[in-house]
Amino acid sequence: MKQKLQFLTIFFITTIFCNISIAQIMVSTLAGSPGSSGNTNGTGSAARFNLPNDLVTDATGNIYVADRVNHLIRKITPTGDVTTFAGSGVAGNTDGTGTAASFNNPNGIAIDATGNLYIADLSNHRIRKINSAGEVTTLAGSTSGYLDGTGTSARFSFPQSLVVDNLGDIYVADRDNLRISKVTSIGVVTTFVGNGSYANVDGTGTGASFNNIHDITVDNNGNIYVTQDTHKIRKITPSAVVSTYAGSTLGSDNGNGTAAKFNVPYGITCDSNNNLYVADRNNYTIRKISSTGDVSTFAGITGTSGSTNGDVAIATFSPQSVTVANNGNVYVADNNYIIRKIQDAALGFSEINSENNPISIFPNPTTSIITISGLLNSETYAIYDMMGRQLQNGVLNNNDTINLENFATGKYLLKFSNGVTSSILKN
């Protein structure tokens, strides 16, 4: 009798969901072992890192990591094979190829369109360049200070992170100088924004000020986004106009723009659709900011640190930095000495395609209300739990909302009468 009931249950679920594509987003550990530091090369959990601070992907899906305390640049293949790409493992400032070169706390890493890597070599106060053959040279900077100039005549003070725009220009978060500097491909350094004042003032160029800059990224339109200690994401236009894009005071609230709250947002990256992903370090979550400024919790449990893998709604993090690969996978440099992978990150949560038009669901994950846009009027919907039980149904028009306040935390399926189905998460 028990076997018959199990069969009927499986048949019931299969019948309901036989034509439904479920976009399940899962977190796994790509490389490293939680809580175990070191500098061992190897595959998956056999590899070791020591506070990997920043990471970036190339066009073929390889991940490059600024392994800060090891003074190394590591390379990880999409299957988790870890090797040393550059650096001797001993603090220094020697140019050279591969392990003949040396770094001193490499903190930030970026890549250009031709595959050259750029390193914010924090304690050397330099910007280093690594070509595809692993040859390391100094592009700009020498000793600590603040000075615009060319090559080694320029000065930085603990350059924290950097990014390369579509034109090949490099923008450097110059931490202790409280400025964003622009570096051309031949090493000409100029001040882009910031006046060196320890403040949080929006404005243009040197009329703006910053407070403990952490990370920097750029979107497809050349806008730059900066994370900083005041729990805000700042935006800088190509014409150097600085504004507050998201965040206000310490907290974990989702919402649009300054209605949202962060707790020490650290790493930041941008995908091909101009969505931002933020390593919200002290909330222990990965937050997502849509191209229209809607902030949601993308992965992790607010207030819970750890290294648990699984569905994004139950996974735990201690996130430091984040990057997005061309295939939509999100990678996280985790302070548990590991590199995490969030697979199929671009599918099913913010936008799904019906036969004639895209349907947007936001914010997703949510704590209560989701808004559905792109629907034809009078579209029927139903929400199912993961056992196939219908929990709610109704009729929606374009830009209508669904209230999930009475739903338990977890994953559900939202199915429309046109056949489109998406996962939704209730936090």
Tab-separated table of C-alpha atoms in Angstrom:
chain	number	residue	atom	x	y	z
A	1	MET	CA	0.000	0.000	0.000
A	2	LYS	CA	2.876	2.378	0.887
A	3	GLN	CA	4.547	1.803	-2.499
A	4	LYS	CA	1.231	2.506	-4.256
A	5	LEU	CA	0.822	5.817	-2.400
A	6	GLN	CA	4.401	6.834	-3.283
A	7	PHE	CA	3.684	6.059	-6.939
A	8	LEU	CA	0.444	8.056	-6.904
A	9	THR	CA	2.246	11.028	-5.295
A	10	ILE	CA	4.986	10.976	-7.941
A	11	PHE	CA	2.364	10.626	-10.702
A	12	PHE	CA	0.355	13.558	-9.292
A	13	ILE	CA	3.376	15.876	-9.157
A	14	THR	CA	4.608	14.786	-12.598
A	15	THR	CA	1.164	15.332	-14.113
A	16	ILE	CA	0.942	18.891	-12.778
A	17	PHE	CA	4.486	19.897	-13.742
A	18	CYS	CA	5.150	17.802	-16.847
A	19	ASN	CA	5.421	20.848	-19.142
A	20	ILE	CA	6.858	23.292	-16.630
A	21	SER	CA	10.441	24.474	-16.837
A	22	ILE	CA	11.679	25.086	-13.305
A	23	ALA	CA	14.613	27.479	-13.043
A	24	GLN	CA	16.280	26.286	-9.852
A	25	ILE	CA	19.235	28.366	-8.773
A	26	MET	CA	21.771	26.428	-6.745
A	27	VAL	CA	24.871	27.372	-4.763
A	28	SER	CA	27.929	25.111	-4.702
A	29	THR	CA	31.595	25.356	-3.735
A	30	LEU	CA	33.752	25.535	-6.854
A	31	ALA	CA	37.154	25.508	-5.153
A	32	GLY	CA	38.678	25.552	-1.702
A	33	SER	CA	37.677	24.002	1.601
A	34	PRO	CA	35.616	25.954	4.179
A	35	GLY	CA	37.761	27.193	7.046
A	36	SER	CA	41.007	25.829	5.593
A	37	SER	CA	43.554	28.412	4.442
A	38	GLY	CA	46.671	27.747	2.385
A	39	ASN	CA	48.113	28.102	-1.107
A	40	THR	CA	47.753	24.591	-2.507
A	41	ASN	CA	46.875	24.117	-6.156
A	42	GLY	CA	44.461	21.321	-7.047
A	43	THR	CA	40.921	20.559	-8.051
A	44	GLY	CA	37.853	21.593	-6.086
A	45	SER	CA	38.138	21.077	-2.346
A	46	ALA	CA	41.790	20.005	-2.646
A	47	ALA	CA	42.792	23.607	-3.436
A	48	ARG	CA	43.505	26.212	-0.764
A	49	PHE	CA	43.249	30.028	-0.683
A	50	ASN	CA	44.110	32.643	1.928
A	51	LEU	CA	41.480	35.386	1.988
A	52	PRO	CA	40.646	35.575	-1.721
A	53	ASN	CA	39.588	39.187	-2.097
A	54	ASP	CA	38.426	39.769	-5.666
A	55	LEU	CA	37.731	37.762	-8.796
A	56	VAL	CA	36.915	38.157	-12.480
A	57	THR	CA	36.052	35.857	-15.397
A	58	ASP	CA	37.376	35.758	-18.942
A	59	ALA	CA	35.487	35.111	-22.198
A	60	THR	CA	35.871	31.319	-21.914
A	61	GLY	CA	34.692	31.078	-18.308
A	62	ASN	CA	38.015	30.882	-16.459
A	63	ILE	CA	38.049	32.674	-13.115
A	64	TYR	CA	41.030	34.732	-11.911
A	65	VAL	CA	41.340	35.421	-8.204
A	66	ALA	CA	43.358	38.038	-6.320
A	67	ASP	CA	44.476	35.718	-3.503
A	68	ARG	CA	45.526	38.571	-1.267
A	69	VAL	CA	47.325	37.106	1.727
A	70	ASN	CA	49.084	34.560	-0.490
A	71	HIS	CA	50.311	37.433	-2.735
A	72	LEU	CA	49.187	35.398	-5.744
A	73	ILE	CA	46.918	35.582	-8.775
A	74	ARG	CA	45.191	32.216	-9.100
A	75	LYS	CA	43.377	30.769	-12.103
A	76	ILE	CA	40.348	28.463	-11.802
A	77	THR	CA	38.886	26.600	-14.773
A	78	PRO	CA	35.087	26.237	-15.016
A	79	THR	CA	35.501	22.690	-13.643
A	80	GLY	CA	37.387	23.873	-10.548
A	81	ASP	CA	41.043	23.207	-11.415
A	82	VAL	CA	43.162	25.761	-9.510
A	83	THR	CA	46.652	26.845	-10.605
A	84	THR	CA	48.941	29.781	-9.885
A	85	PHE	CA	48.801	32.206	-12.808
A	86	ALA	CA	51.234	34.834	-11.481
A	87	GLY	CA	53.161	35.612	-8.329
A	88	SER	CA	55.879	33.957	-6.269
A	89	GLY	CA	53.858	33.796	-3.051
A	90	VAL	CA	56.304	36.141	-1.331
A	91	ALA	CA	55.496	39.836	-0.911
A	92	GLY	CA	57.408	41.990	-3.393
A	93	ASN	CA	57.096	44.244	-6.439
A	94	THR	CA	59.110	42.406	-9.079
A	95	ASP	CA	57.927	42.429	-12.679
A	96	GLY	CA	58.352	39.190	-14.600
A	97	THR	CA	56.496	36.229	-16.033
A	98	GLY	CA	54.336	33.892	-13.980
A	99	THR	CA	55.880	32.909	-10.655
A	100	ALA	CA	58.934	35.107	-11.317
A	101	ALA	CA	56.778	38.153	-10.584
A	102	SER	CA	55.753	39.255	-7.099
A	103	PHE	CA	52.875	41.211	-5.547
A	104	ASN	CA	52.169	42.684	-2.132
A	105	ASN	CA	48.554	42.090	-1.096
A	106	PRO	CA	46.936	42.074	-4.558
A	107	ASN	CA	43.460	43.301	-3.702
A	108	GLY	CA	41.500	44.077	-6.883
A	109	ILE	CA	41.427	42.438	-10.295
A	110	ALA	CA	39.859	43.409	-13.635
A	111	ILE	CA	40.039	42.252	-17.251
A	112	ASP	CA	39.890	44.052	-20.594
A	113	ALA	CA	38.341	42.983	-23.899
A	114	THR	CA	41.536	41.298	-25.109
A	115	GLY	CA	42.106	39.287	-21.925
A	116	ASN	CA	44.710	41.419	-20.178
A	117	LEU	CA	44.378	41.419	-16.385
A	118	TYR	CA	44.899	44.492	-14.223
A	119	ILE	CA	45.735	44.240	-10.531
A	120	ALA	CA	45.243	46.790	-7.771
A	121	ASP	CA	48.478	45.906	-5.948
A	122	LEU	CA	47.370	47.354	-2.629
A	123	SER	CA	50.501	47.523	-0.504
A	124	ASN	CA	52.776	48.315	-3.464
A	125	HIS	CA	50.560	51.325	-4.366
A	126	ARG	CA	50.724	50.225	-7.995
A	127	ILE	CA	48.543	49.130	-10.885
A	128	ARG	CA	50.017	46.008	-12.458
A	129	LYS	CA	49.189	44.483	-15.845
A	130	ILE	CA	49.302	40.773	-16.718
A	131	ASN	CA	49.029	39.746	-20.367
A	132	SER	CA	47.640	36.414	-21.549
A	133	ALA	CA	51.099	34.841	-21.374
A	134	GLY	CA	51.390	35.714	-17.679
A	135	GLU	CA	53.896	38.551	-18.130
A	136	VAL	CA	53.570	41.077	-15.299
A	137	THR	CA	54.493	44.741	-15.758
A	138	THR	CA	53.859	47.912	-13.755
A	139	LEU	CA	51.409	50.170	-15.570
A	140	ALA	CA	51.267	53.044	-13.065
A	141	GLY	CA	52.279	54.004	-9.543
A	142	SER	CA	55.357	53.527	-7.390
A	143	THR	CA	55.342	54.765	-3.796
A	144	SER	CA	52.450	55.916	-1.629
A	145	GLY	CA	51.081	59.394	-2.323
A	146	TYR	CA	48.667	61.355	-4.454
A	147	LEU	CA	49.904	62.567	-7.813
A	148	ASP	CA	48.532	62.481	-11.336
A	149	GLY	CA	51.077	61.613	-13.980
A	150	THR	CA	52.265	58.910	-16.358
A	151	GLY	CA	53.477	55.460	-15.366
A	152	THR	CA	55.664	55.316	-12.279
A	153	SER	CA	55.574	59.107	-11.866
A	154	ALA	CA	51.953	58.810	-10.702
A	155	ARG	CA	51.109	58.069	-7.072
A	156	PHE	CA	48.330	56.065	-5.405
A	157	SER	CA	47.697	55.326	-1.744
A	158	PHE	CA	46.490	51.766	-1.258
A	159	PRO	CA	44.569	51.292	-4.528
A	160	GLN	CA	41.683	49.076	-3.456
A	161	SER	CA	39.992	47.903	-6.641
A	162	LEU	CA	39.644	48.688	-10.333
A	163	VAL	CA	37.550	48.109	-13.443
A	164	VAL	CA	38.039	48.428	-17.212
A	165	ASP	CA	35.366	50.107	-19.348
A	166	ASN	CA	34.404	49.310	-22.947
A	167	LEU	CA	36.932	51.858	-24.240
A	168	GLY	CA	39.840	50.186	-22.427
A	169	ASP	CA	40.249	52.869	-19.760
A	170	ILE	CA	40.893	51.694	-16.204
A	171	TYR	CA	39.184	53.272	-13.205
A	172	VAL	CA	40.882	52.819	-9.849
A	173	ALA	CA	39.321	53.109	-6.404
A	174	ASP	CA	42.224	54.883	-4.670
A	175	ARG	CA	41.267	54.029	-1.107
A	176	ASP	CA	43.300	56.285	1.148
A	177	ASN	CA	43.178	59.184	-1.311
A	178	LEU	CA	39.357	58.902	-1.332
A	179	ARG	CA	39.271	59.358	-5.091
A	180	ILE	CA	38.487	57.487	-8.294
A	181	SER	CA	41.376	57.822	-10.750
A	182	LYS	CA	41.343	57.171	-14.487
A	183	VAL	CA	44.262	55.319	-16.054
A	184	THR	CA	44.616	55.014	-19.818
A	185	SER	CA	45.959	51.870	-21.462
A	186	ILE	CA	49.391	53.522	-21.684
A	187	GLY	CA	49.442	54.521	-18.017
A	188	VAL	CA	48.347	58.182	-18.009
A	189	VAL	CA	46.737	58.822	-14.603
A	190	THR	CA	44.229	61.614	-13.904
A	191	THR	CA	41.749	62.237	-11.093
A	192	PHE	CA	38.234	61.418	-12.287
A	193	VAL	CA	36.101	62.162	-9.215
A	194	GLY	CA	36.635	62.891	-5.545
A	195	ASN	CA	38.419	65.629	-3.613
A	196	GLY	CA	40.098	63.634	-0.854
A	197	SER	CA	37.603	64.702	1.820
A	198	TYR	CA	36.316	61.950	4.069
A	199	ALA	CA	32.628	62.628	3.421
A	200	ASN	CA	29.603	61.510	1.442
A	201	VAL	CA	28.782	64.419	-0.854
A	202	ASP	CA	27.229	63.997	-4.303
A	203	GLY	CA	28.458	66.336	-7.029
A	204	THR	CA	30.513	66.541	-10.202
A	205	GLY	CA	34.180	65.600	-10.478
A	206	THR	CA	36.210	66.934	-7.565
A	207	GLY	CA	33.038	68.416	-6.116
A	208	ALA	CA	32.079	64.932	-4.911
A	209	SER	CA	33.491	63.092	-1.906
A	210	PHE	CA	33.640	59.487	-0.720
A	211	ASN	CA	33.875	57.503	2.477
A	212	ASN	CA	35.963	54.282	2.620
A	213	ILE	CA	35.638	53.078	-0.969
A	214	HIS	CA	35.491	49.287	-1.313
A	215	ASP	CA	34.820	48.143	-4.873
A	216	ILE	CA	33.958	49.479	-8.303
A	217	THR	CA	32.231	48.216	-11.450
A	218	VAL	CA	30.950	49.600	-14.761
A	219	ASP	CA	27.799	48.980	-16.826
A	220	ASN	CA	27.337	48.767	-20.597
A	221	ASN	CA	26.650	52.510	-20.801
A	222	GLY	CA	29.885	53.537	-19.082
A	223	ASN	CA	28.294	54.347	-15.722
A	224	ILE	CA	30.484	53.425	-12.769
A	225	TYR	CA	29.149	52.098	-9.457
A	226	VAL	CA	31.045	52.267	-6.178
A	227	THR	CA	30.454	50.527	-2.845
A	228	GLN	CA	31.452	52.278	0.349
A	229	ASP	CA	31.275	52.067	4.131
A	230	THR	CA	28.253	54.336	4.509
A	231	HIS	CA	26.023	51.463	3.311
A	232	LYS	CA	25.469	53.134	-0.060
A	233	ILE	CA	26.030	52.385	-3.727
A	234	ARG	CA	27.214	55.512	-5.553
A	235	LYS	CA	26.815	56.047	-9.303
A	236	ILE	CA	29.211	58.017	-11.513
A	237	THR	CA	28.172	58.950	-15.043
A	238	PRO	CA	30.716	59.163	-17.912
A	239	SER	CA	30.626	62.948	-17.414
A	240	ALA	CA	31.733	62.490	-13.765
A	241	VAL	CA	28.406	63.279	-12.087
A	242	VAL	CA	28.233	61.429	-8.752
A	243	SER	CA	24.908	60.490	-7.134
A	244	THR	CA	23.628	58.003	-4.575
A	245	TYR	CA	22.127	55.111	-6.533
A	246	ALA	CA	20.974	52.717	-3.800
A	247	GLY	CA	21.078	52.393	-0.038
A	248	SER	CA	20.667	54.863	2.777
A	249	THR	CA	21.421	53.701	6.315
A	250	LEU	CA	22.501	50.432	7.883
A	251	GLY	CA	19.936	47.656	7.448
A	252	SER	CA	18.758	44.891	5.138
A	253	ASP	CA	15.560	46.302	3.630
A	254	ASN	CA	14.780	45.631	-0.011
A	255	GLY	CA	13.237	48.387	-2.109
A	256	ASN	CA	13.982	50.829	-4.879
A	257	GLY	CA	17.068	53.041	-4.747
A	258	THR	CA	17.609	54.824	-1.468
A	259	ALA	CA	14.626	53.032	0.099
A	260	ALA	CA	16.839	49.942	0.297
A	261	LYS	CA	19.414	49.324	3.022
A	262	PHE	CA	22.775	47.527	3.150
A	263	ASN	CA	25.248	46.517	5.851
A	264	VAL	CA	28.754	47.200	4.523
A	265	PRO	CA	28.255	46.486	0.813
A	266	TYR	CA	31.648	45.323	-0.424
A	267	GLY	CA	32.160	43.597	-3.779
A	268	ILE	CA	30.068	44.690	-6.764
A	269	THR	CA	29.732	43.545	-10.373
A	270	CYS	CA	27.468	44.149	-13.375
A	271	ASP	CA	25.969	41.618	-15.798
A	272	SER	CA	25.210	42.018	-19.501
A	273	ASN	CA	21.709	43.313	-18.721
A	274	ASN	CA	23.012	46.059	-16.393
A	275	ASN	CA	21.856	44.262	-13.256
A	276	LEU	CA	24.209	44.792	-10.331
A	277	TYR	CA	25.179	42.112	-7.822
A	278	VAL	CA	26.519	43.177	-4.441
A	279	ALA	CA	28.339	41.192	-1.774
A	280	ASP	CA	26.470	42.657	1.224
A	281	ARG	CA	29.192	41.586	3.601
A	282	ASN	CA	27.735	42.098	7.059
A	283	ASN	CA	24.256	40.961	6.010
A	284	TYR	CA	25.918	37.763	4.673
A	285	THR	CA	23.895	37.955	1.464
A	286	ILE	CA	24.230	38.596	-2.244
A	287	ARG	CA	21.914	41.439	-3.216
A	288	LYS	CA	20.704	42.177	-6.725
A	289	ILE	CA	19.944	45.647	-8.075
A	290	SER	CA	17.940	45.694	-11.297
A	291	SER	CA	18.662	48.187	-14.068
A	292	THR	CA	15.787	50.275	-12.671
A	293	GLY	CA	17.213	50.316	-9.136
A	294	ASP	CA	15.064	47.626	-7.486
A	295	VAL	CA	17.067	45.953	-4.717
A	296	SER	CA	16.301	42.350	-3.741
A	297	THR	CA	18.032	39.567	-1.825
A	298	PHE	CA	19.401	37.250	-4.487
A	299	ALA	CA	21.090	34.581	-2.350
A	300	GLY	CA	21.769	33.874	1.294
A	301	ILE	CA	19.980	34.301	4.605
A	302	THR	CA	20.127	37.777	6.101
A	303	GLY	CA	22.083	37.766	9.355
A	304	THR	CA	23.307	34.172	8.992
A	305	SER	CA	26.927	33.539	8.027
A	306	GLY	CA	28.244	30.187	6.897
A	307	SER	CA	29.187	28.038	3.921
A	308	THR	CA	26.050	25.934	3.415
A	309	ASN	CA	25.363	24.995	-0.202
A	310	GLY	CA	22.003	24.334	-1.838
A	311	ASP	CA	19.128	26.463	-3.050
A	312	VAL	CA	19.778	30.215	-2.947
A	313	ALA	CA	17.082	30.549	-0.281
A	314	ILE	CA	18.895	28.253	2.193
A	315	ALA	CA	22.561	28.780	1.239
A	316	THR	CA	24.759	30.775	3.617
A	317	PHE	CA	27.726	33.010	2.846
A	318	SER	CA	30.440	35.185	4.250
A	319	PRO	CA	30.815	37.138	1.014
A	320	GLN	CA	33.697	39.397	0.066
A	321	SER	CA	33.440	39.877	-3.690
A	322	VAL	CA	31.340	38.787	-6.653
A	323	THR	CA	31.551	38.477	-10.441
A	324	VAL	CA	29.275	37.291	-13.271
A	325	ALA	CA	30.419	35.062	-16.130
A	326	ASN	CA	29.186	35.339	-19.716
A	327	ASN	CA	26.907	32.316	-19.189
A	328	GLY	CA	25.166	34.016	-16.255
A	329	ASN	CA	26.844	32.064	-13.461
A	330	VAL	CA	27.699	34.177	-10.436
A	331	TYR	CA	30.944	33.507	-8.546
A	332	VAL	CA	31.585	34.663	-4.996
A	333	ALA	CA	34.902	35.087	-3.177
A	334	ASP	CA	33.878	33.886	0.264
A	335	ASN	CA	35.753	34.725	3.485
A	336	ASN	CA	35.510	31.040	4.396
A	337	TYR	CA	38.564	30.631	2.069
A	338	ILE	CA	36.406	29.315	-0.752
A	339	ILE	CA	35.079	30.284	-4.168
A	340	ARG	CA	31.332	29.735	-4.503
A	341	LYS	CA	29.289	29.234	-7.660
A	342	ILE	CA	25.668	30.306	-8.111
A	343	GLN	CA	24.494	28.489	-11.211
A	344	ASP	CA	21.938	29.689	-13.751
A	345	ALA	CA	21.834	33.031	-11.981
A	346	ALA	CA	20.314	34.853	-14.949
A	347	LEU	CA	17.383	32.472	-15.412
A	348	GLY	CA	13.872	32.603	-14.091
A	349	PHE	CA	13.991	35.183	-11.335
A	350	SER	CA	13.760	38.679	-12.758
A	351	GLU	CA	12.513	38.134	-16.291
A	352	ILE	CA	10.918	35.256	-18.168
A	353	ASN	CA	9.811	35.107	-21.777
A	354	SER	CA	6.294	34.362	-22.941
A	355	GLU	CA	5.612	33.716	-26.604
A	356	ASN	CA	5.114	37.387	-27.467
A	357	ASN	CA	6.664	39.502	-24.704
A	358	PRO	CA	8.852	39.354	-21.575
A	359	ILE	CA	7.181	39.081	-18.186
A	360	SER	CA	9.046	40.696	-15.288
A	361	ILE	CA	8.671	39.607	-11.665
A	362	PHE	CA	10.245	41.875	-9.053
A	363	PRO	CA	11.613	41.901	-6.496
A	364	ASN	CA	12.391	38.203	-6.553
A	365	PRO	CA	13.273	37.000	-3.894
A	366	THR	CA	10.771	39.012	-1.869
A	367	THR	CA	9.656	39.427	1.706
A	368	SER	CA	6.045	40.226	0.855
A	369	ILE	CA	4.838	41.882	-2.373
A	370	ILE	CA	5.868	41.023	-5.947
A	371	THR	CA	4.916	43.090	-8.973
A	372	ILE	CA	4.162	41.448	-12.327
A	373	SER	CA	4.668	43.517	-15.464
A	374	GLY	CA	4.416	42.637	-19.139
A	375	LEU	CA	1.138	40.712	-18.819
A	376	LEU	CA	-1.852	40.980	-21.068
A	377	ASN	CA	-4.924	42.088	-19.143
A	378	SER	CA	-7.002	39.445	-17.322
A	379	GLU	CA	-4.234	36.825	-17.224
A	380	THR	CA	-5.000	34.048	-14.740
A	381	TYR	CA	-2.291	32.696	-12.444
A	382	ALA	CA	-1.786	30.027	-9.798
A	383	ILE	CA	0.902	29.511	-7.149
A	384	TYR	CA	2.020	25.976	-6.223
A	385	ASP	CA	4.296	24.666	-3.493
A	386	MET	CA	7.045	22.194	-4.368
A	387	MET	CA	4.719	19.268	-3.646
A	388	GLY	CA	2.369	20.383	-6.421
A	389	ARG	CA	-0.342	21.779	-4.168
A	390	GLN	CA	-2.125	24.896	-5.409
A	391	LEU	CA	-2.002	27.567	-2.718
A	392	GLN	CA	-3.418	30.618	-4.455
A	393	ASN	CA	-4.937	31.668	-7.763
A	394	GLY	CA	-6.491	34.708	-9.348
A	395	VAL	CA	-6.537	37.151	-12.257
A	396	LEU	CA	-3.807	39.724	-12.946
A	397	ASN	CA	-3.528	42.777	-15.144
A	398	ASN	CA	-0.283	44.463	-16.172
A	399	ASN	CA	1.700	45.846	-13.180
A	400	ASP	CA	-0.544	44.067	-10.682
A	401	THR	CA	0.889	42.778	-7.414
A	402	ILE	CA	0.699	39.486	-5.531
A	403	ASN	CA	0.849	39.475	-1.734
A	404	LEU	CA	3.003	36.678	-0.270
A	405	GLU	CA	3.031	37.933	3.329
A	406	ASN	CA	1.165	34.863	4.603
A	407	PHE	CA	3.407	32.398	2.766
A	408	ALA	CA	6.120	30.532	4.677
A	409	THR	CA	9.750	31.148	3.728
A	410	GLY	CA	10.708	28.983	0.756
A	411	LYS	CA	10.411	28.377	-2.981
A	412	TYR	CA	7.161	28.349	-4.948
A	413	LEU	CA	6.087	28.065	-8.580
A	414	LEU	CA	4.105	30.824	-10.256
A	415	LYS	CA	2.240	29.588	-13.341
A	416	PHE	CA	0.346	31.775	-15.819
A	417	SER	CA	-2.487	30.650	-18.081
A	418	ASN	CA	-0.281	31.316	-21.136
A	419	GLY	CA	1.951	28.424	-20.009
A	420	VAL	CA	4.828	30.476	-18.628
A	421	THR	CA	6.115	29.400	-15.217
A	422	SER	CA	8.760	30.866	-12.906
A	423	SER	CA	10.236	30.099	-9.526
A	424	ILE	CA	9.641	32.676	-6.811
A	425	LEU	CA	11.330	32.897	-3.427
A	426	LYS	CA	9.760	34.156	-0.209
A	427	ASN	CA	12.354	35.360	2.320
